[in-house]
Coordinates of C-alpha atoms in Angstrom, one line a residue:
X1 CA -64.6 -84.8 -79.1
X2 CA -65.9 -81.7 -81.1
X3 CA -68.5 -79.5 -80.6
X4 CA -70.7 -77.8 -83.0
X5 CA -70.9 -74.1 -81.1
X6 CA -71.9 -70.4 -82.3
X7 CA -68.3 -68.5 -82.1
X8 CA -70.0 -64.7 -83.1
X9 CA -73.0 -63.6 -84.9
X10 CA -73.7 -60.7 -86.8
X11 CA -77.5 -59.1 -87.2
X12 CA -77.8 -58.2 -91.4
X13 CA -80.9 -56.5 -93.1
X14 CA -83.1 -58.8 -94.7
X15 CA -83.6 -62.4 -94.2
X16 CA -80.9 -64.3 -95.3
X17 CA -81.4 -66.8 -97.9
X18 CA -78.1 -67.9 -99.5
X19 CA -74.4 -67.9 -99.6
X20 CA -72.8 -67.4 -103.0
X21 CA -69.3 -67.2 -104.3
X22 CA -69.6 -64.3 -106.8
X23 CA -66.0 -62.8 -108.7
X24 CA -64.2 -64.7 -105.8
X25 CA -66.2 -63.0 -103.0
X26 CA -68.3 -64.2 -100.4
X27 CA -71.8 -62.8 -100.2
X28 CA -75.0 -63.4 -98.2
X29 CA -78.3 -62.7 -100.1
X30 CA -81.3 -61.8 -98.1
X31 CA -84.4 -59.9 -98.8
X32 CA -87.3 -58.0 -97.0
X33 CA -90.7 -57.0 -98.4
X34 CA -89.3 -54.0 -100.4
X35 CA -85.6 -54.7 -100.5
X36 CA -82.7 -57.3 -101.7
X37 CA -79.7 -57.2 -100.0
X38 CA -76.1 -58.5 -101.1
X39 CA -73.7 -58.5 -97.9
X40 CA -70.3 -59.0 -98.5
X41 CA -68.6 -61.6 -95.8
X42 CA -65.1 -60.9 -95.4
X43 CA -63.7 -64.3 -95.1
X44 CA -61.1 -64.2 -92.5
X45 CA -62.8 -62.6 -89.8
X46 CA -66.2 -63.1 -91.3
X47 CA -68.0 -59.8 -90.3
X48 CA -70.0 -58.0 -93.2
X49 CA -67.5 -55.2 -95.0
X50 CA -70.1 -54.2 -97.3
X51 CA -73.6 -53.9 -98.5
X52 CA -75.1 -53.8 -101.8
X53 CA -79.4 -52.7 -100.9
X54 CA -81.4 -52.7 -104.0
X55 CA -85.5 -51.9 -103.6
X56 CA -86.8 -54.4 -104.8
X57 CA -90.7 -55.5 -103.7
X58 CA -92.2 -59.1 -103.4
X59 CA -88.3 -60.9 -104.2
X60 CA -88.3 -64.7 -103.8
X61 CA -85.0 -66.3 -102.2
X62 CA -84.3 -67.6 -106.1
X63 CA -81.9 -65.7 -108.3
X64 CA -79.0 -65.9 -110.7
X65 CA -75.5 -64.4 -111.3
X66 CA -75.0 -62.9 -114.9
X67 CA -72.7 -61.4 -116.3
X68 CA -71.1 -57.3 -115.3
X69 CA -72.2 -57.2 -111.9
X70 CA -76.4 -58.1 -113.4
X71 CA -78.1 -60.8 -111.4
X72 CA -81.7 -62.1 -111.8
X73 CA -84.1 -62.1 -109.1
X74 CA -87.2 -64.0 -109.2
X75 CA -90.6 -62.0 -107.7
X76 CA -93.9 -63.3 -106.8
X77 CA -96.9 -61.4 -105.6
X78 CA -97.7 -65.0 -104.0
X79 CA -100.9 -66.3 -103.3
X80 CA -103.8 -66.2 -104.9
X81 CA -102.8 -64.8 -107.7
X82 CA -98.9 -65.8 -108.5
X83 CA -97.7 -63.3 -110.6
X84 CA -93.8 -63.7 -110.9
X85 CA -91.6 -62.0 -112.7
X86 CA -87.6 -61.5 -113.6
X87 CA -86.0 -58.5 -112.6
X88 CA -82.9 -58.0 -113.8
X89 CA -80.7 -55.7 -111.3
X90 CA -77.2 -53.7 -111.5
X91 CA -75.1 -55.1 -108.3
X92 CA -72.5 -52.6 -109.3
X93 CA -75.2 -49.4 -109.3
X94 CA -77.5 -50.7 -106.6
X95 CA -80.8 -50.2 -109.3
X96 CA -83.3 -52.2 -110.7
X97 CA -82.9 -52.5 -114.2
X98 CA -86.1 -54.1 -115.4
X99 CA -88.6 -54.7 -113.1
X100 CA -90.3 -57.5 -115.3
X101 CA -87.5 -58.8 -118.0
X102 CA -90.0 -61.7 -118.3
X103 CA -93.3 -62.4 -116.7
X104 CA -95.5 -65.7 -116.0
X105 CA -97.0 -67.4 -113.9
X106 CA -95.0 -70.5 -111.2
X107 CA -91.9 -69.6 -112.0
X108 CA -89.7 -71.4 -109.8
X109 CA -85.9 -71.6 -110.3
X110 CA -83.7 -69.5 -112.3
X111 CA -80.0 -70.1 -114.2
X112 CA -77.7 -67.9 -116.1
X113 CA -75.7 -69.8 -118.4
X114 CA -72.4 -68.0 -118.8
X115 CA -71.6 -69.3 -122.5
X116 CA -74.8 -68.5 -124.7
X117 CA -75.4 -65.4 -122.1
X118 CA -79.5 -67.2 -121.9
X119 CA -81.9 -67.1 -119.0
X120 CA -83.1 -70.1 -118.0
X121 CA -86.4 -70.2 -115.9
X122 CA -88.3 -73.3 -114.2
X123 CA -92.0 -73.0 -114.6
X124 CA -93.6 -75.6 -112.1
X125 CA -96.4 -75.5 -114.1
X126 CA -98.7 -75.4 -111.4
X127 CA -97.6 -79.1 -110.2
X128 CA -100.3 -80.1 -112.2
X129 CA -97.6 -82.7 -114.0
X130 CA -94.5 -82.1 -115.6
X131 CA -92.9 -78.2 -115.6
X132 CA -91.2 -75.7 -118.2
X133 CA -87.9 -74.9 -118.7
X134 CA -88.1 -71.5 -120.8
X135 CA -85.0 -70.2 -122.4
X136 CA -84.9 -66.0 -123.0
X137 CA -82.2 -64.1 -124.2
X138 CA -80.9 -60.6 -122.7
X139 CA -83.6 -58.6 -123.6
X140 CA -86.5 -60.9 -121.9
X141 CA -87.7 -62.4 -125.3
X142 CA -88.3 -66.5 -125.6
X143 CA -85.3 -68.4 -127.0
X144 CA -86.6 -71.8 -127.1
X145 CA -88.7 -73.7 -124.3
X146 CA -88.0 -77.4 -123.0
X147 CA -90.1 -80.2 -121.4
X148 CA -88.8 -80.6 -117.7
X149 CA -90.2 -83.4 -114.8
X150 CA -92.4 -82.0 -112.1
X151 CA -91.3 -78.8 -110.1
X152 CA -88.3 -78.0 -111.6
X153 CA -85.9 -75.5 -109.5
X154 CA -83.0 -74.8 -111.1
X155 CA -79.4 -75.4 -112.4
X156 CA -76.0 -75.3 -112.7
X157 CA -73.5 -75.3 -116.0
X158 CA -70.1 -76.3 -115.9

């Protein structure tokens, strides 16, 4: 009969959030306070073989691969207040480049869709009924917005 058992562990800055396949590697976001972290898995033996630590304050476990090494990071200053945000960050430089690409308030889920090169951001709209799916291009500016059901999180394009 098998066993589930721990075989090795590995301590990793940041608490670890996700696993995402990105270019055909393996990586393990986590986040702190101040900072995001991308740690590359190497997946035969499994032990991290790399680091990607960008400062980034108040991220959320929610972001998005786009396009040249850019991924988009949802940030919330949290309660009472909920100001969120996209940042857009450089994986290849390490660096934040736009704190605030796009700014509201219960944003909730994020996609990049690879074809039209759009943002796509869930606004839960407070739970107070249906949310918000707001489209925005590269340079943070609305596209087109669409009626979602209640809390929506996020998506995936094939």
């Amino acid at each position: 009969m098998a066993t589930d058992a721990v075989t090795s562990s590995q301590d990793v800055e940041g608490t670890p959030s996700k696993l995402k396949i990105i270019n055909g590697r393996l990586y393990l976001f986590a986040r702190d306070a101040g900072h995001i972290y991308f740690h590359e898995i190497n997946r035969n033996n499994f032990n991290i073989q790399n680091t990607i630590e960008i400062p980034l304050a108040n991220a959320t476990s929610n972001f998005a691969i786009g396009d040249g090494g850019d991924a988009y990071v949802l940030t919330s200053t949290g309660w009472p207040d909920y100001n969120d945000a996209v940042a857009k960050v450089s994986m290849n430089s390490a660096t934040v480049v736009n704190q605030s690409l796009f700014t509201g308030l219960g944003l909730y889920g994020i996609g990049f869709q690879p074809v039209s090169k759009e943002i796509y951001i869930a606004d839960n709209n407070g739970f107070q009924g249906n949310g918000t799916v707001i489209i925005i291009n590269g340079g943070g500016q609305v596209v087109k917005t669409l009626e979602a059901g209640r809390g929506p999180s996020g998506f995936v394009f094939k």
